[in-house]
Short mmCIF file of C-alpha atoms and ligand atoms in Angstrom, two decimals:
data_model
loop_
_atom_site.label_atom_id
_atom_site.label_comp_id
_atom_site.label_asym_id
_atom_site.label_seq_id
_atom_site.Cartn_x
_atom_site.Cartn_y
_atom_site.Cartn_z
CA MET A 1 3.24 13.14 6.87
CA ALA A 2 0.06 14.81 5.95
CA GLU A 3 1.08 11.80 4.33
CA ALA A 4 -0.63 8.68 6.58
CA MET A 5 0.43 5.17 5.74
CA ARG A 6 -2.67 4.30 4.80
CA HIS A 7 -5.68 6.64 3.57
CA PRO A 8 -9.16 4.53 4.05
CA ASP A 9 -11.58 7.11 3.31
CA ILE A 10 -13.48 6.07 6.32
CA ALA A 11 -11.94 4.26 9.22
CA PRO A 12 -13.97 2.43 11.32
CA ALA A 13 -15.63 4.01 14.33
CA LEU A 14 -13.87 2.84 17.43
CA PRO A 15 -15.65 0.32 19.26
CA ASP A 16 -13.70 -0.67 21.94
CA GLN A 17 -13.03 3.36 23.52
CA GLY A 18 -14.71 5.15 26.36
CA SER A 19 -16.87 3.39 28.91
CA PRO A 20 -18.96 5.85 30.90
CA SER A 21 -18.15 6.23 34.52
CA ARG A 22 -20.81 5.29 36.87
CA GLY A 23 -23.75 7.26 38.22
CA THR A 24 -23.81 9.30 34.72
CA PRO A 25 -26.64 9.34 32.13
CA ASP A 26 -26.06 7.06 29.15
CA ARG A 27 -25.50 9.06 25.95
CA GLY A 28 -24.99 7.94 22.71
CA LEU A 29 -21.83 8.79 20.95
CA PHE A 30 -21.24 7.93 17.08
CA ILE A 31 -17.97 9.30 15.83
CA LYS A 32 -17.25 8.69 12.14
CA THR A 33 -13.51 9.33 11.02
CA TYR A 34 -12.00 10.31 7.80
CA GLY A 35 -8.72 10.24 6.65
CA CYS A 36 -5.51 9.33 8.61
CA GLN A 37 -4.49 7.43 11.60
CA MET A 38 -4.05 10.56 13.12
CA ASN A 39 -7.60 11.18 13.02
CA VAL A 40 -8.61 7.60 14.14
CA TYR A 41 -6.24 8.10 17.36
CA ASP A 42 -8.00 11.96 17.90
CA SER A 43 -11.48 9.96 17.64
CA GLY A 44 -10.03 7.51 20.25
CA ARG A 45 -9.14 10.58 22.64
CA MET A 46 -12.43 12.39 22.03
CA ALA A 47 -14.15 9.39 23.20
CA ASP A 48 -12.04 9.49 26.14
CA VAL A 49 -12.92 12.93 27.12
CA LEU A 50 -16.47 12.21 26.62
CA ALA A 51 -16.95 9.22 28.59
CA PRO A 52 -16.90 10.73 32.06
CA LEU A 53 -20.30 13.02 30.55
CA GLY A 54 -21.77 9.56 30.02
CA TYR A 55 -21.06 9.20 26.25
CA ARG A 56 -20.94 5.85 25.00
CA LEU A 57 -19.94 4.84 21.35
CA VAL A 58 -22.57 3.45 19.55
CA ASP A 59 -22.22 2.13 15.91
CA ASP A 60 -25.49 3.35 14.48
CA PRO A 61 -26.14 7.44 14.11
CA ALA A 62 -29.58 6.62 14.61
CA GLY A 63 -28.71 5.67 18.48
CA ALA A 64 -26.41 9.01 18.89
CA ASP A 65 -27.37 12.14 21.04
CA LEU A 66 -24.01 13.35 19.58
CA ILE A 67 -22.08 12.62 16.11
CA VAL A 68 -19.12 13.89 15.70
CA LEU A 69 -17.50 14.02 11.80
CA ASN A 70 -13.66 13.64 12.41
CA THR A 71 -12.80 15.23 9.28
CA CYS A 72 -9.84 15.08 6.74
CA HIS A 73 -9.07 18.06 4.21
CA ILE A 74 -6.21 16.25 2.29
CA ARG A 75 -8.19 16.21 -0.83
CA GLU A 76 -10.91 17.82 -2.14
CA LYS A 77 -13.32 15.14 -2.33
CA ALA A 78 -12.91 14.21 1.36
CA ALA A 79 -14.20 17.72 2.46
CA GLU A 80 -17.05 16.95 -0.18
CA LYS A 81 -17.98 13.84 1.62
CA VAL A 82 -18.25 15.62 5.04
CA TYR A 83 -21.05 17.87 3.15
CA SER A 84 -23.10 15.27 1.88
CA GLU A 85 -22.68 13.15 5.29
CA ILE A 86 -23.95 16.17 7.55
CA GLY A 87 -26.84 16.44 4.50
CA ARG A 88 -27.75 12.68 5.28
CA LEU A 89 -27.78 13.55 8.79
CA ARG A 90 -30.49 16.33 8.62
CA PRO A 91 -33.59 14.02 8.51
CA LEU A 92 -32.26 12.21 11.56
CA LYS A 93 -31.78 15.63 13.53
CA ALA A 94 -35.07 16.76 12.39
CA ARG A 95 -36.78 13.79 13.51
CA ARG A 96 -35.21 14.01 17.02
CA ALA A 97 -36.09 17.67 17.44
CA LYS A 98 -39.69 16.50 16.20
CA ALA A 99 -39.74 14.19 19.37
CA GLY A 100 -38.75 17.03 21.56
CA GLY A 101 -35.05 15.65 22.10
CA ARG A 102 -31.86 17.10 20.35
CA LEU A 103 -29.16 15.84 18.11
CA VAL A 104 -26.03 17.47 18.54
CA ILE A 105 -23.56 17.33 15.40
CA ALA A 106 -19.87 18.28 15.68
CA VAL A 107 -17.35 18.65 12.65
CA ALA A 108 -13.93 17.92 14.00
CA GLY A 109 -10.64 17.73 12.30
CA CYS A 110 -8.79 19.93 9.50
CA VAL A 111 -11.62 20.64 7.47
CA ALA A 112 -13.18 22.10 10.34
CA GLN A 113 -10.15 23.92 10.63
CA ALA A 114 -9.57 25.13 7.38
CA GLU A 115 -13.15 26.02 6.69
CA GLY A 116 -14.02 27.51 9.95
CA GLU A 117 -17.46 29.43 9.84
CA GLU A 118 -17.82 28.40 6.15
CA ILE A 119 -19.09 25.17 7.78
CA THR A 120 -22.40 26.45 9.68
CA ARG A 121 -23.09 28.72 6.66
CA ARG A 122 -23.27 25.75 4.41
CA ALA A 123 -24.67 23.32 6.87
CA PRO A 124 -26.56 25.17 9.69
CA ASP A 125 -27.27 21.67 10.87
CA VAL A 126 -23.68 21.85 12.51
CA ASP A 127 -23.72 22.66 16.14
CA ILE A 128 -20.07 22.66 16.72
CA VAL A 129 -16.94 23.09 14.88
CA LEU A 130 -13.70 22.43 16.42
CA GLY A 131 -10.30 22.17 14.92
CA PRO A 132 -7.65 19.19 15.78
CA GLN A 133 -6.27 21.11 18.57
CA ALA A 134 -9.60 21.94 20.64
CA TYR A 135 -10.50 18.13 21.47
CA HIS A 136 -10.23 18.39 24.90
CA ARG A 137 -12.40 21.34 24.94
CA LEU A 138 -15.06 19.05 23.59
CA PRO A 139 -17.34 18.53 27.20
CA GLU A 140 -17.42 22.13 27.31
CA LEU A 141 -18.49 23.26 23.96
CA VAL A 142 -20.98 20.28 23.69
CA ALA A 143 -22.64 22.14 26.94
CA LEU A 144 -22.42 25.42 25.00
CA ALA A 145 -24.05 23.75 22.29
CA HIS A 146 -26.92 22.60 24.19
CA ARG A 147 -27.37 25.98 25.88
CA ALA A 148 -26.35 28.09 22.64
CA THR A 149 -28.93 28.51 19.81
CA GLY A 150 -26.09 29.00 17.05
CA SER A 151 -23.27 26.78 16.46
CA VAL A 152 -19.86 27.06 18.63
CA LEU A 153 -16.80 27.30 17.10
CA ASP A 154 -13.09 26.55 18.00
CA THR A 155 -10.59 26.38 15.58
CA THR A 156 -7.42 28.21 17.60
CA PHE A 157 -4.13 26.99 18.24
CA PRO A 158 -3.90 27.16 21.96
CA THR A 159 -0.26 27.41 22.84
CA GLU A 160 -1.18 24.62 25.72
CA PRO A 161 -1.04 21.73 24.02
CA LYS A 162 -4.22 19.62 24.08
CA PHE A 163 -2.16 16.42 25.23
CA ASP A 164 -2.04 17.90 28.72
CA HIS A 165 -5.88 18.17 29.00
CA LEU A 166 -6.84 14.51 27.81
CA PRO A 167 -7.59 12.04 30.43
CA ALA A 168 -5.87 8.72 30.75
CA ALA A 169 -8.20 5.87 28.95
CA LEU A 170 -9.51 3.13 30.81
CA SER A 171 -10.99 0.93 28.31
CA PRO A 172 -8.86 -2.14 26.68
CA SER A 173 -6.86 -1.14 24.11
CA ALA A 174 -6.89 -2.68 20.70
CA VAL A 175 -4.20 -5.07 20.10
CA SER A 176 -2.45 -2.62 17.60
CA ALA A 177 -2.70 0.77 18.93
CA PHE A 178 -1.88 3.97 17.78
CA LEU A 179 0.00 7.10 19.85
CA THR A 180 0.36 10.59 18.55
CA VAL A 181 3.83 11.38 19.34
CA GLN A 182 4.08 14.71 17.29
CA GLU A 183 1.80 16.69 15.44
CA GLY A 184 1.73 19.76 12.79
CA CYS A 185 4.09 20.06 10.31
CA ASP A 186 6.77 23.18 9.61
CA LYS A 187 7.78 21.78 5.88
CA PHE A 188 5.13 23.41 3.87
CA CYS A 189 5.29 21.50 0.83
CA THR A 190 3.36 23.63 -1.81
CA PHE A 191 0.39 21.12 -2.24
CA CYS A 192 -0.52 20.30 1.45
CA VAL A 193 -2.77 21.88 3.88
CA VAL A 194 -1.38 20.19 6.85
CA PRO A 195 0.75 22.83 7.74
CA TYR A 196 -2.37 25.26 7.82
CA THR A 197 -4.82 22.92 9.76
CA ARG A 198 -2.42 20.98 12.11
CA GLY A 199 -0.39 23.95 12.73
CA ALA A 200 3.33 24.22 13.61
CA GLU A 201 5.10 21.02 14.68
CA TYR A 202 5.18 19.89 18.12
CA SER A 203 6.54 16.77 20.03
CA ARG A 204 5.16 15.46 23.01
CA PRO A 205 7.68 14.90 26.02
CA VAL A 206 9.21 11.59 26.19
CA ALA A 207 8.02 10.87 29.53
CA ALA A 208 3.99 11.51 28.30
CA VAL A 209 4.77 9.11 25.68
CA LEU A 210 6.06 6.59 27.70
CA ASP A 211 3.59 6.92 30.30
CA GLU A 212 1.00 6.40 27.19
CA ALA A 213 2.87 3.75 26.14
CA ARG A 214 3.25 1.63 28.98
CA ALA A 215 -0.59 2.52 29.85
CA LEU A 216 -1.54 1.03 26.32
CA VAL A 217 0.58 -2.05 26.99
CA GLY A 218 -1.16 -2.27 30.33
CA ARG A 219 -4.50 -2.74 28.52
CA GLY A 220 -3.55 -5.21 26.13
CA ALA A 221 -1.91 -3.41 23.20
CA ARG A 222 0.80 -5.47 21.57
CA GLU A 223 1.99 -3.53 18.83
CA ILE A 224 2.26 0.55 19.13
CA VAL A 225 1.89 2.47 16.06
CA LEU A 226 3.75 6.08 16.70
CA LEU A 227 2.14 8.38 14.75
CA GLY A 228 2.94 12.34 13.47
CA GLN A 229 2.31 14.19 10.50
CA ASN A 230 6.51 14.18 10.44
CA VAL A 231 6.79 11.63 12.82
CA ASN A 232 10.88 11.18 12.18
CA ALA A 233 11.27 15.09 12.91
CA TYR A 234 10.24 14.19 16.52
CA HIS A 235 11.97 16.22 19.04
CA GLY A 236 10.45 15.57 22.36
CA ASP A 237 11.94 16.97 25.58
CA GLY A 238 13.38 14.08 27.63
CA ALA A 239 16.28 13.42 29.88
CA GLY A 240 19.36 15.56 28.94
CA GLY A 241 17.57 17.38 26.27
CA ALA A 242 15.33 16.50 22.99
CA TRP A 243 15.34 13.17 22.06
CA SER A 244 15.12 11.85 18.70
CA LEU A 245 12.65 9.54 17.18
CA ALA A 246 15.18 6.89 17.35
CA ARG A 247 16.07 7.48 20.79
CA LEU A 248 12.64 7.15 21.77
CA ILE A 249 11.93 4.11 19.71
CA GLY A 250 14.90 2.83 22.02
CA ALA A 251 13.21 3.53 25.20
CA LEU A 252 9.68 2.13 24.04
CA ALA A 253 11.48 -0.89 22.99
CA ARG A 254 12.12 -1.52 26.64
CA ILE A 255 8.67 -1.87 27.58
CA PRO A 256 7.72 -5.53 28.78
CA GLY A 257 5.18 -6.98 26.84
CA LEU A 258 5.36 -4.90 23.79
CA LEU A 259 5.80 -6.82 20.77
CA ARG A 260 6.19 -4.70 17.71
CA LEU A 261 6.84 -1.06 16.90
CA ARG A 262 5.98 1.18 13.94
CA TYR A 263 6.14 4.70 13.20
CA THR A 264 4.51 6.78 10.41
CA THR A 265 4.50 9.10 8.39
CA SER A 266 8.12 10.15 7.62
CA HIS A 267 9.69 12.68 5.65
CA PRO A 268 12.86 11.59 3.81
CA LEU A 269 14.81 14.72 4.61
CA GLU A 270 14.42 13.46 8.65
CA MET A 271 15.55 9.87 7.56
CA ASN A 272 18.95 10.29 9.49
CA VAL A 273 21.19 7.51 10.41
CA ASP A 274 20.09 7.03 13.84
CA LEU A 275 16.94 6.16 12.93
CA ILE A 276 18.18 4.08 9.82
CA ALA A 277 20.71 2.47 12.74
CA ALA A 278 17.35 1.32 14.77
CA HIS A 279 16.16 -0.47 11.72
CA ARG A 280 19.09 -2.89 12.09
CA ASP A 281 19.46 -2.98 15.81
CA ILE A 282 16.01 -2.89 17.48
CA ASP A 283 14.33 -6.15 16.75
CA ILE A 284 10.77 -5.15 17.61
CA LEU A 285 10.88 -2.15 15.02
CA MET A 286 9.21 -3.75 12.34
CA PRO A 287 10.64 -4.00 8.70
CA HIS A 288 7.91 -1.95 7.08
CA LEU A 289 8.82 2.03 6.46
CA HIS A 290 5.88 4.39 4.70
CA LEU A 291 8.43 6.80 3.22
CA PRO A 292 6.45 9.18 0.30
CA VAL A 293 8.25 10.41 -2.58
CA GLN A 294 5.52 12.24 -4.17
CA SER A 295 7.73 12.42 -7.61
CA GLY A 296 10.44 11.10 -9.41
CA SER A 297 10.94 14.45 -10.88
CA ASP A 298 13.40 16.66 -9.72
CA ALA A 299 11.68 19.36 -11.37
CA VAL A 300 8.49 18.64 -9.79
CA LEU A 301 10.03 17.88 -6.23
CA ALA A 302 11.42 21.49 -6.19
CA ALA A 303 8.21 22.82 -7.24
CA MET A 304 6.45 20.91 -4.44
CA ASN A 305 9.24 22.24 -2.18
CA ARG A 306 10.26 19.08 -1.08
CA ARG A 307 13.51 19.76 -0.62
CA TYR A 308 15.36 16.77 -1.88
CA ARG A 309 16.05 15.16 -5.41
CA ALA A 310 15.15 11.86 -6.50
CA ASP A 311 18.40 10.46 -6.15
CA ASP A 312 18.31 11.36 -2.41
CA TYR A 313 15.51 9.34 -2.15
CA ARG A 314 17.15 6.34 -3.83
CA ARG A 315 20.14 6.73 -1.48
CA ILE A 316 17.98 6.91 1.58
CA VAL A 317 16.53 3.61 0.40
CA ALA A 318 19.61 2.15 -0.60
CA THR A 319 21.24 2.88 3.09
CA LEU A 320 17.76 1.49 4.76
CA ARG A 321 18.40 -1.68 2.73
CA ALA A 322 21.83 -2.00 3.48
CA ALA A 323 20.78 -1.82 7.49
CA ARG A 324 17.64 -3.91 7.22
CA PRO A 325 17.69 -5.90 3.78
CA ASP A 326 14.23 -6.99 3.96
CA ILE A 327 12.37 -3.85 4.58
CA ALA A 328 9.53 -3.21 3.01
CA LEU A 329 9.01 0.56 1.72
CA SER A 330 5.63 2.26 0.60
CA GLY A 331 4.99 5.44 -0.82
CA ASP A 332 2.96 8.21 -1.74
CA PHE A 333 2.62 9.59 -5.11
CA ILE A 334 1.03 12.71 -6.85
CA VAL A 335 0.54 13.12 -10.61
CA GLY A 336 -0.48 15.96 -12.14
CA PHE A 337 1.10 18.76 -10.05
CA PRO A 338 1.25 22.08 -12.05
CA GLY A 339 4.00 22.12 -14.69
CA GLU A 340 4.40 18.05 -14.54
CA THR A 341 5.11 16.96 -18.13
CA ASP A 342 5.40 13.71 -19.56
CA ALA A 343 8.98 13.43 -19.05
CA ASP A 344 8.45 14.48 -15.51
CA PHE A 345 5.98 11.65 -15.30
CA GLN A 346 8.06 9.29 -17.09
CA ARG A 347 10.72 9.89 -14.45
CA THR A 348 8.23 8.94 -11.49
CA LEU A 349 7.67 5.64 -13.22
CA ASP A 350 11.39 5.12 -13.22
CA LEU A 351 11.67 5.61 -9.69
CA VAL A 352 9.02 3.56 -9.13
CA ASP A 353 10.83 0.70 -11.46
CA ALA A 354 13.91 1.18 -9.32
CA ILE A 355 12.65 1.15 -5.97
CA SER A 356 10.26 -1.44 -5.90
CA PHE A 357 7.18 -0.72 -3.84
CA ALA A 358 5.05 -2.36 -1.22
CA PRO A 359 1.54 -1.47 -1.42
CA SER A 360 1.73 2.35 -1.85
CA PHE A 361 -0.70 5.25 -2.48
CA SER A 362 -1.19 7.51 -5.29
CA PHE A 363 -3.54 10.51 -6.11
CA LYS A 364 -4.19 13.27 -8.85
CA TYR A 365 -2.92 16.59 -7.54
CA SER A 366 -5.80 18.37 -6.26
CA PRO A 367 -5.77 22.02 -5.70
CA ARG A 368 -6.00 23.31 -1.94
CA PRO A 369 -7.17 26.68 -1.39
CA GLY A 370 -4.61 28.65 0.81
CA THR A 371 -1.43 26.59 -0.21
CA PRO A 372 0.98 28.04 -2.81
CA GLY A 373 0.55 25.12 -5.51
CA ALA A 374 -2.84 26.41 -5.78
CA LEU A 375 -1.72 29.42 -7.33
CA LEU A 376 0.84 27.64 -9.74
CA PRO A 377 0.73 28.33 -13.59
CA ARG A 378 0.50 25.51 -15.99
CA PRO A 379 -2.17 23.07 -14.36
CA VAL A 380 -2.56 19.87 -15.64
CA PRO A 381 -5.81 18.76 -17.31
CA GLU A 382 -8.00 16.39 -15.60
CA ALA A 383 -8.21 13.90 -18.02
CA LEU A 384 -4.07 13.74 -18.11
CA LYS A 385 -3.98 13.51 -14.47
CA ALA A 386 -6.44 10.55 -14.90
CA GLU A 387 -4.47 8.96 -17.85
CA ARG A 388 -1.22 9.40 -15.41
CA LEU A 389 -2.65 7.77 -12.30
CA ALA A 390 -4.24 4.99 -14.13
CA VAL A 391 -0.57 4.20 -15.80
CA LEU A 392 1.06 4.85 -12.01
CA GLN A 393 -1.46 2.78 -10.45
CA ALA A 394 -0.93 -0.10 -12.63
CA ARG A 395 2.96 -0.36 -12.07
CA LEU A 396 2.58 0.06 -8.45
CA ASP A 397 -0.26 -2.73 -8.32
CA ALA A 398 1.88 -5.20 -10.07
CA GLN A 399 4.71 -4.34 -7.57
CA ALA A 400 2.12 -4.94 -4.93
CA ASP A 401 0.86 -8.18 -6.56
CA ALA A 402 4.86 -9.46 -6.69
CA PHE A 403 5.41 -8.22 -3.03
CA HIS A 404 2.64 -10.31 -1.94
CA ARG A 405 3.30 -13.15 -4.00
CA ALA A 406 6.76 -13.44 -2.77
CA ALA A 407 5.09 -14.27 0.80
CA ILE A 408 3.72 -17.68 -0.51
CA GLY A 409 5.57 -20.53 0.69
CA ARG A 410 7.46 -18.46 3.61
CA ARG A 411 6.80 -18.53 7.24
CA LEU A 412 6.40 -15.70 9.02
CA PRO A 413 5.62 -13.92 12.13
CA VAL A 414 2.05 -12.83 12.63
CA LEU A 415 0.63 -10.57 15.28
CA PHE A 416 -3.29 -11.81 15.63
CA ASP A 417 -5.27 -8.63 16.36
CA ARG A 418 -9.07 -9.42 15.39
CA ALA A 419 -11.43 -11.83 14.09
CA GLY A 420 -12.19 -12.43 10.48
CA ARG A 421 -15.72 -11.73 8.86
CA HIS A 422 -16.03 -15.50 8.26
CA PRO A 423 -16.45 -18.17 11.25
CA GLY A 424 -13.51 -19.51 12.80
CA GLN A 425 -11.20 -16.91 10.95
CA ARG A 426 -8.59 -14.73 12.82
CA VAL A 427 -6.75 -11.80 11.34
CA GLY A 428 -3.26 -10.34 11.76
CA ARG A 429 -0.38 -8.70 10.03
CA THR A 430 3.23 -9.49 8.76
CA PRO A 431 6.10 -7.36 9.80
CA TYR A 432 5.79 -6.33 6.74
CA LEU A 433 1.91 -4.82 7.25
CA GLN A 434 0.30 -7.72 5.01
CA THR A 435 -2.96 -8.55 6.23
CA VAL A 436 -3.24 -12.12 7.15
CA HIS A 437 -6.11 -14.62 7.21
CA VAL A 438 -5.76 -17.98 9.17
CA ALA A 439 -8.32 -20.62 10.74
CA ALA A 440 -7.41 -20.36 14.27
CA GLU A 441 -8.81 -19.94 17.69
CA ASP A 442 -9.85 -16.70 19.58
CA SER A 443 -6.78 -17.30 21.85
CA VAL A 444 -4.28 -16.51 19.05
CA ILE A 445 -5.70 -12.64 19.24
CA GLY A 446 -2.92 -10.90 20.93
CA THR A 447 -0.26 -12.80 20.03
CA VAL A 448 2.30 -13.49 17.45
CA ARG A 449 2.36 -16.89 15.58
CA GLU A 450 4.14 -18.38 13.12
CA VAL A 451 2.22 -18.60 9.74
CA ALA A 452 2.86 -20.60 6.70
CA ILE A 453 1.76 -18.82 3.88
CA VAL A 454 -0.26 -20.53 1.08
CA ARG A 455 -1.92 -18.03 -0.93
CA ALA A 456 -1.88 -14.41 -2.05
CA HIS A 457 -4.93 -11.96 -2.58
CA ALA A 458 -5.14 -8.77 -4.02
CA ASN A 459 -4.82 -7.11 -0.63
CA SER A 460 -4.11 -9.71 1.84
CA LEU A 461 -2.45 -13.03 2.27
CA GLU A 462 -4.01 -16.53 3.78
CA GLY A 463 -1.84 -18.90 5.90
CA ARG A 464 -2.05 -21.90 7.92
CA LEU A 465 -0.83 -21.43 11.57
CA VAL A 466 2.40 -23.58 12.13
CA LEU A 467 2.02 -25.50 15.41
CA PRO A 468 4.66 -26.26 17.55
CA PRO A 469 5.72 -30.00 17.74
CA ALA A 470 4.12 -30.87 21.33
CA GLU A 471 0.84 -29.70 19.94
CA VAL A 472 0.70 -31.14 16.63
CA ALA A 473 1.33 -34.65 18.72
CA ALA A 474 -1.43 -33.87 20.88
N1 LIG B 1 -3.40 17.01 -4.11
C1 LIG B 1 -3.22 15.31 -4.10
N2 LIG B 1 -2.29 14.74 -2.86
C2 LIG B 1 -2.35 14.86 -1.82
N3 LIG B 1 -1.51 14.58 -0.74
C3 LIG B 1 -1.66 15.70 0.32
N4 LIG B 1 -1.89 16.76 -0.42
C4 LIG B 1 -2.50 16.77 -1.77
C5 LIG B 1 -3.28 17.26 -2.74
N5 LIG B 1 -3.02 18.42 -2.51
C6 LIG B 1 -1.32 13.25 -0.72
C7 LIG B 1 0.30 13.23 -0.63
C8 LIG B 1 0.44 13.08 1.02
C9 LIG B 1 -0.73 12.13 1.42
C10 LIG B 1 -1.01 11.98 2.50
O1 LIG B 1 -1.83 12.81 0.26
O2 LIG B 1 0.78 12.08 -1.64
O3 LIG B 1 1.56 12.17 1.23
FE1 LIG B 2 3.74 15.95 4.79
FE2 LIG B 2 4.95 18.09 3.48
FE3 LIG B 2 2.02 18.17 4.43
FE4 LIG B 2 4.25 18.75 5.81
S1 LIG B 2 3.52 19.59 4.55
S2 LIG B 2 2.30 17.14 6.50
S3 LIG B 2 6.02 17.32 5.09
S4 LIG B 2 3.11 16.69 2.97
#
């Protein structure tokens, strides 16, 4: 990946994680998560490592003793948002100091990794800067910050993986839980900061993944989303040598109580036959795949160092659809990469027309310092990028609409994972990752129920529970 399946600018804080052990003072911990699901997972684990110190998650920064901004560096705006957020926290920190207290501000994640000391220069209110590989050291860094006057920085890439140091979580799991199985990337797409912020590709050992998955299911998870920047390049140590993602999925699918599996984000180059066959053979592997393509032009793909051509992507999709005809595909697209001509852009539109995507993500190219793309000649003017993005998004939106409308009148299994905003409303997902709102009792949460889809909205579906005959008669 760098390519996360969804790119909410701000993911919600994690209210269900991290209860403190008894006998420790209660301290407020506020985590704001930016970027991809990997960051959402990391935020949960940060709450876990801080729980034994008495840190409890709060949903208002005003009640926090420690604020962690878990950042994303994938595009320029995301980093700027972090600096504005730090600015907004300044009065809070000043008020706390005036009252004789201390509010510790930590910047974690990929902006921290990429900018390092620059953050404390630009934002002296920041006490801790820590890269994505240093989360297990948070308790120590927090203690140091309390002692130190300046800020403390940990953006090293330790050889010992952080996963070995993270304690097992005890709190209930979300119905749909993230599980990081792979991190880092060796692909070096020329636009992308991930190989620099997340480091080299690393796969967690099979046994560690299976243990964590069993623990998640034991704590209530019914769906597991396997995460990795390049998740389908997974090659963790297991019995008999390195296991592929397909083999790992096969083993996970045997965990009793686990109803659904997904994985994200994949690189087209790593979509091998075993993984495609898994979509045919493993029924709990959901028929939705996020497979970023970035561009439909071979020249642009080559300049991006994606190492496939548009026709390769078309072929992979055809093979996937032959294996699992109903599979839904979402993509990531970048418009306005340096040198992209009108003809190149047209090829992207042609590819979109040929594939027909489920809801997807598209971005204007944003040159990231330190990446080869930032040095390329023939930048595309901002106005032209914006124009191309609008054209592409209109086309993708039309496909997303058609995709949702095609569900009307169908009966789909929905895994319910939360209450909705309106009274009596429960929310879940179809196998194709569409959000569905239904009027139902709380007891549906954590179960898969058949739902008749009655309406399609821009980003979600509305449905009615199909009750088993016995219940209708009662
Ligand atoms: N500019 C614009 N979009 C980018 N992405 C990654 N880096 C950049 C960049 N420099 C997009 C890609 C990737 C998704 C996570 O973000 O489409 O798949
Ligand atoms: Fe994904 Fe390419 Fe970035 Fe690696 S370098 S994370 S493959 S976009």
